[in-house]
Amino acid sequence: MASRKKVLLKVIILGDSGVGKTSLMNQYVAKKFSNQYKATIGADFLTKEVMVDDRLVTMQIWDTAGQERFQSLGVAFYRGADGCVLVFDVTMPNTFRSLDSWRDEFLIQASPRDPENFPFVVIGNKVDLENRGVSGRRAQGWCHTKGDIPYFETSAKEAINVEQAFQAVAKNAMAQETDVELCSEFPDPIKLSGDNNKPQGNNCPC
Amino acid sequence: MAFQNQVLFAKDSVYVHINVQDTKDKDAHIAGRVFFLNKPEGYFVEWKAEDVLNLETTSEEWDVINYKNDRDGDSVSMNAKMDARRKYNISFDILDLKSFKRSAPNHGWAYIIFILKDGTTFPALHFHNGGSKALLKELENFIYIRRSPNDPRLFLVKDHDPEQLSQSINELSLFTDSSGAYVQNFVNDSKHGLSKKFIKSPYTTTLGGFSKVTNFLRDVLMTPENNQHLTRPQSEVAELLHDDIPGMEISQLDEPGFEMITKTKLPARPAVKRGDPLSSPQWNAFFDAEGKISKVEDLKDIIFRGGVDPAIRAEVWKFLLGFYDWDSCSKKRTDQRKRKVDEYFRMKLQWKTISAEQEKRFSLLKERRGLIDKDVMRTDRTHKFFAGDKNPNLQVLYDILMTYCMYNFDLGYVQGMSDILSPILVVMENEVDAFWCFAGAMERVCHNFEMDQNGMKVQLSQIHKLMQIQDPELCAYLEAHDSGNFYFCFRWILIVFKREFHFHEIQRLWEVIWTDRPCSNFHLIISLAILESEKSTLLENKFGFTEILKHINDISLSIPLEETLRKAEGIFLQLRDYKKLPVSLKEILGLHPPAHLPASQSMENSVFLGSASNSAPPPQPVDCPTLVAAAPTKGVSRSASGGDLARGAGGAACSANVARSVGMSARYGGGARQNNGAGGGGSNSGATDDVQKVFT
């Protein structure tokens, strides 16, 4: 049995109401889709264990309400986020235009240590629909200006590209976690007594 | 496939109850099978609906089990049904299991509720054909279970190294011999014999060979009775804590070495009885010759105590929600209704006649239309009334919400409103009636939806304040685990528990709340009651911020309504009779006498009170600055951005609102005054027999 410590990655999904945040989360974690998910009220999360670069990682994916006024409370859930998925609906240009404020608001509220390099991923969802309103090029362009955020076009309904998008945010979040990761590289000692035998790592921040 | 799932245990006739009371609904109970499986990735407990299993017989994951495929799905409705079925599928690694709750011994079908380390809480699995003990016994071979000392129904799983542990247990043969025994016997044993033996000589022959697990066993076996030698002397602890924490005292509870911090100052909780719903004959008997309700307060008492028979709900709700005035006669109601019909269609026409061209230059309306569009499509679609594609009731839902935007343009549409409307529309089955009743219901909760969310913040902090007195221990725990903001109650408050109860239950709960009995803000006390029921689970699982939130989200649809209402009223009575209840809490509950406003008539003149709505704190604005911020009047000036039309339509609607809500406030204010009289413990002279009757 592996005694390596599990890594927990907290990922927040943000985006306007109805772009498919809950659907993406459920498609990724439970591989199911329903067009009857109720509007999210408050916040909820699901966890999924994934392998990222040979490491077992527990992803805790947070789904929040999309309407603007609920964000003032939503920020309580941003704390400690390791990654953020920004979602828009490719058929609704206004949801794409909101990405700026979602990103800015997140960076202000979560105040990550290194905002320039914080692991974002942008998802253009609902590519299964025909009435496309935001071109891939336009979305790519925006991502480019924000420090080359990875961009994925997905369909939570058809399970297209969902896995890849979340895998990307997990991978990038892990890359940021290298400092913290060091101490986990040491296998846990078997505790024979009640003493707290912490791993004797150098400069270990934990 | 290299590895096949090994079935260690399987049991059929294990049900998930999705609709507890509606026995006529054949889909109320989903039949399924529970499995305990040895999979390549670990040991898993799984439950799947029979229907789903039948469809999945070919899937590789399940190829060891063969079920007869005796039922075929029929088209679209079948798909929707299967979606609902899959929703309840349960599967978890037993290493993720944190605890579970069992049904009370005298509870009809035994059930188990599994709770995972991340707070995930599965729906109760009801074992209609037995097998719950057998499953737990099976699990016991792999995990260590102990019963909570504080909640006999709660069982905690001890963290461990599974291989080491199963080995140790097998060698110790603690459980294998006891026929039919499971956890309970083990715990009983440990109290009397086994654990004492272990604790007294933990390193002797019994455990000599298992030094690795000694600490672990000691943890597991140490029920509070056994650990006295590890704790400080009682007197010393009491001395250390005494007076440091106001409102708290150490009580010894006759159990040596077991200290419990309790709030001893609240009076004992009285037993509370619920009653029968208001029946149709009862209801008719309340009307006099002119069709006027004779004893409104008595009527409300009955509704508070037992709700309303669904057959007369539509009529009764029209009074509860201000569609009709309580003191109206039949003739006046006919006029009222006629006026409201005209008024409704006038407002409906306003948005209906905005052309697509116009709307291009009216982004606010367009935005709201978009939101309503999306939410209508996903509001209670599993309920018969809204199920199916192209269900005409969806259009009614949409039209009412759009018209509400015209009625209250400043507020517009905010997510959650469709949840408030849906049960009302189902009861009314009429667009105009549903609209006005919805508007009346919104009057009570509109401050929840305001832009700055101040109404929500105020209420969450009020729960906090109440809990500080009602359950300081739980309160301190939540504070210490980043949950003192009570954000995990957000959904409860925003839509008044709509998502937490089954449909028929939410109708019952709401009509109880709408009586404004036994106090104002009773919904906050209901929150306290639910949290009290979950206290052991939260504390003993040592849940933190995320787990608390997850658990509270997941107990949705499994909260027993009547029990919760009894508990909530009991808590209210305790608080009411507590002589040292702080003034700020009295204000929250409406127990403070409005000294400067002696008669209900004066309250009717106060627009301020009326607009603060019924669930906002009652009089004494001086001491309650938050109230001012929560009042919708402030929101009006701030968020008005819809131009002249907005002002015209919204303004007119608002004044009508205020008038009606003032009427409601006045009645509730009178009730609050009485409550206080009864609750003053003799110090106030206002106690009347009339009032006592309400609470006994």
PDB file of C-alpha atoms in Angstrom, chain A residues 1 6 17-18 32-47 60 62 65-70 72-73 76-77 79 92 95 190-194, chain B residues 83 86-87 118 161-163 212 215 371 374-375 378 380-382 411 413-416 419 449-451 453 456-457 482 487 490-491 494-495 499 545-546 549-550 553:
ATOM      1  CA  MET A   1       0.000   0.000   0.000  1.00  0.00           C
ATOM      2  CA  LYS A   6      -2.254  12.274  -0.948  1.00  0.00           C
ATOM      3  CA  SER A  17     -25.381  31.450 -14.689  1.00  0.00           C
ATOM      4  CA  GLY A  18     -26.346  28.627 -17.004  1.00  0.00           C
ATOM      5  CA  LYS A  32     -23.112  11.678 -16.093  1.00  0.00           C
ATOM      6  CA  PHE A  33     -25.198  14.400 -17.624  1.00  0.00           C
ATOM      7  CA  SER A  34     -28.667  15.651 -16.944  1.00  0.00           C
ATOM      8  CA  ASN A  35     -30.281  18.750 -18.365  1.00  0.00           C
ATOM      9  CA  GLN A  36     -32.251  19.036 -15.178  1.00  0.00           C
ATOM     10  CA  TYR A  37     -29.599  20.204 -12.748  1.00  0.00           C
ATOM     11  CA  LYS A  38     -31.167  22.870 -10.607  1.00  0.00           C
ATOM     12  CA  ALA A  39     -29.615  26.293 -10.448  1.00  0.00           C
ATOM     13  CA  THR A  40     -26.829  26.086  -7.880  1.00  0.00           C
ATOM     14  CA  ILE A  41     -27.579  27.949  -4.701  1.00  0.00           C
ATOM     15  CA  GLY A  42     -24.758  28.566  -2.268  1.00  0.00           C
ATOM     16  CA  ALA A  43     -21.855  26.275  -3.035  1.00  0.00           C
ATOM     17  CA  ASP A  44     -21.097  22.603  -3.271  1.00  0.00           C
ATOM     18  CA  PHE A  45     -18.174  20.445  -4.240  1.00  0.00           C
ATOM     19  CA  LEU A  46     -17.352  16.979  -5.486  1.00  0.00           C
ATOM     20  CA  THR A  47     -14.102  15.130  -5.076  1.00  0.00           C
ATOM     21  CA  GLN A  60     -11.923  18.960  -4.791  1.00  0.00           C
ATOM     22  CA  TRP A  62     -16.148  23.624  -6.201  1.00  0.00           C
ATOM     23  CA  ALA A  65     -23.814  30.104  -8.027  1.00  0.00           C
ATOM     24  CA  GLY A  66     -23.403  32.093 -11.214  1.00  0.00           C
ATOM     25  CA  GLN A  67     -25.480  35.160 -10.535  1.00  0.00           C
ATOM     26  CA  GLU A  68     -23.345  38.139  -9.758  1.00  0.00           C
ATOM     27  CA  ARG A  69     -24.933  39.135  -6.460  1.00  0.00           C
ATOM     28  CA  PHE A  70     -24.158  35.798  -4.861  1.00  0.00           C
ATOM     29  CA  SER A  72     -20.062  38.374  -2.217  1.00  0.00           C
ATOM     30  CA  LEU A  73     -20.674  35.209  -0.228  1.00  0.00           C
ATOM     31  CA  ALA A  76     -15.542  32.447   1.294  1.00  0.00           C
ATOM     32  CA  PHE A  77     -15.100  29.385  -0.854  1.00  0.00           C
ATOM     33  CA  ARG A  79      -9.823  30.658  -0.122  1.00  0.00           C
ATOM     34  CA  MET A  92     -23.761  33.286 -25.596  1.00  0.00           C
ATOM     35  CA  THR A  95     -21.016  34.967 -20.969  1.00  0.00           C
ATOM     36  CA  ILE A 190       5.027   3.899  10.792  1.00  0.00           C
ATOM     37  CA  LYS A 191       4.113   5.281  14.142  1.00  0.00           C
ATOM     38  CA  LEU A 192       5.105   2.895  16.884  1.00  0.00           C
ATOM     39  CA  SER A 193       4.431   5.289  19.678  1.00  0.00           C
ATOM     40  CA  GLY A 194       2.181   8.237  20.207  1.00  0.00           C
TER      41      GLY A 194
ATOM     42  CA  ASP B  83     -31.653   9.597 -14.860  1.00  0.00           C
ATOM     43  CA  ARG B  86     -28.744   6.897 -11.460  1.00  0.00           C
ATOM     44  CA  LYS B  87     -28.697  10.034  -9.421  1.00  0.00           C
ATOM     45  CA  ASP B 118     -15.160  14.711   2.908  1.00  0.00           C
ATOM     46  CA  ASP B 161      -4.088   0.841   8.195  1.00  0.00           C
ATOM     47  CA  PRO B 162      -6.526  -1.736   6.881  1.00  0.00           C
ATOM     48  CA  GLU B 163      -4.130  -4.631   6.449  1.00  0.00           C
ATOM     49  CA  LYS B 212       1.699  -1.626  16.669  1.00  0.00           C
ATOM     50  CA  ASN B 215      -2.381   3.062  20.635  1.00  0.00           C
ATOM     51  CA  LEU B 371     -32.005  34.107 -16.568  1.00  0.00           C
ATOM     52  CA  LYS B 374     -32.674  29.121 -18.029  1.00  0.00           C
ATOM     53  CA  ASP B 375     -34.129  28.646 -14.570  1.00  0.00           C
ATOM     54  CA  ARG B 378     -34.512  23.493 -14.521  1.00  0.00           C
ATOM     55  CA  ASP B 380     -38.525  20.959 -10.190  1.00  0.00           C
ATOM     56  CA  ARG B 381     -38.654  19.170 -13.513  1.00  0.00           C
ATOM     57  CA  THR B 382     -38.941  15.824 -11.781  1.00  0.00           C
ATOM     58  CA  LEU B 411     -35.493  43.551  -7.583  1.00  0.00           C
ATOM     59  CA  TYR B 413     -35.359  38.215 -11.163  1.00  0.00           C
ATOM     60  CA  VAL B 414     -32.809  36.578  -8.909  1.00  0.00           C
ATOM     61  CA  GLN B 415     -31.964  32.904  -8.850  1.00  0.00           C
ATOM     62  CA  GLY B 416     -33.918  31.086  -6.204  1.00  0.00           C
ATOM     63  CA  ASP B 419     -37.901  27.772  -6.286  1.00  0.00           C
ATOM     64  CA  PHE B 449     -32.342  38.577  -2.913  1.00  0.00           C
ATOM     65  CA  GLU B 450     -31.067  42.108  -2.808  1.00  0.00           C
ATOM     66  CA  MET B 451     -27.922  43.066  -4.612  1.00  0.00           C
ATOM     67  CA  GLN B 453     -26.938  40.339   0.060  1.00  0.00           C
ATOM     68  CA  MET B 456     -28.731  37.140   3.988  1.00  0.00           C
ATOM     69  CA  LYS B 457     -25.751  38.279   5.998  1.00  0.00           C
ATOM     70  CA  ASP B 482     -14.141  28.417   9.997  1.00  0.00           C
ATOM     71  CA  TYR B 487     -22.481  30.085   5.090  1.00  0.00           C
ATOM     72  CA  PHE B 490     -27.079  29.856   2.910  1.00  0.00           C
ATOM     73  CA  ARG B 491     -29.379  27.711   0.784  1.00  0.00           C
ATOM     74  CA  LEU B 494     -32.282  32.018   0.786  1.00  0.00           C
ATOM     75  CA  ILE B 495     -35.184  29.876  -0.344  1.00  0.00           C
ATOM     76  CA  ARG B 499     -34.378  22.312  -1.465  1.00  0.00           C
ATOM     77  CA  PHE B 545     -15.308  23.897   6.947  1.00  0.00           C
ATOM     78  CA  THR B 546     -15.612  21.863   3.760  1.00  0.00           C
ATOM     79  CA  LEU B 549     -20.749  22.336   4.148  1.00  0.00           C
ATOM     80  CA  LYS B 550     -20.836  19.050   2.273  1.00  0.00           C
ATOM     81  CA  ASN B 553     -25.774  20.068   1.607  1.00  0.00           C
TER      82      ASN B 553
END
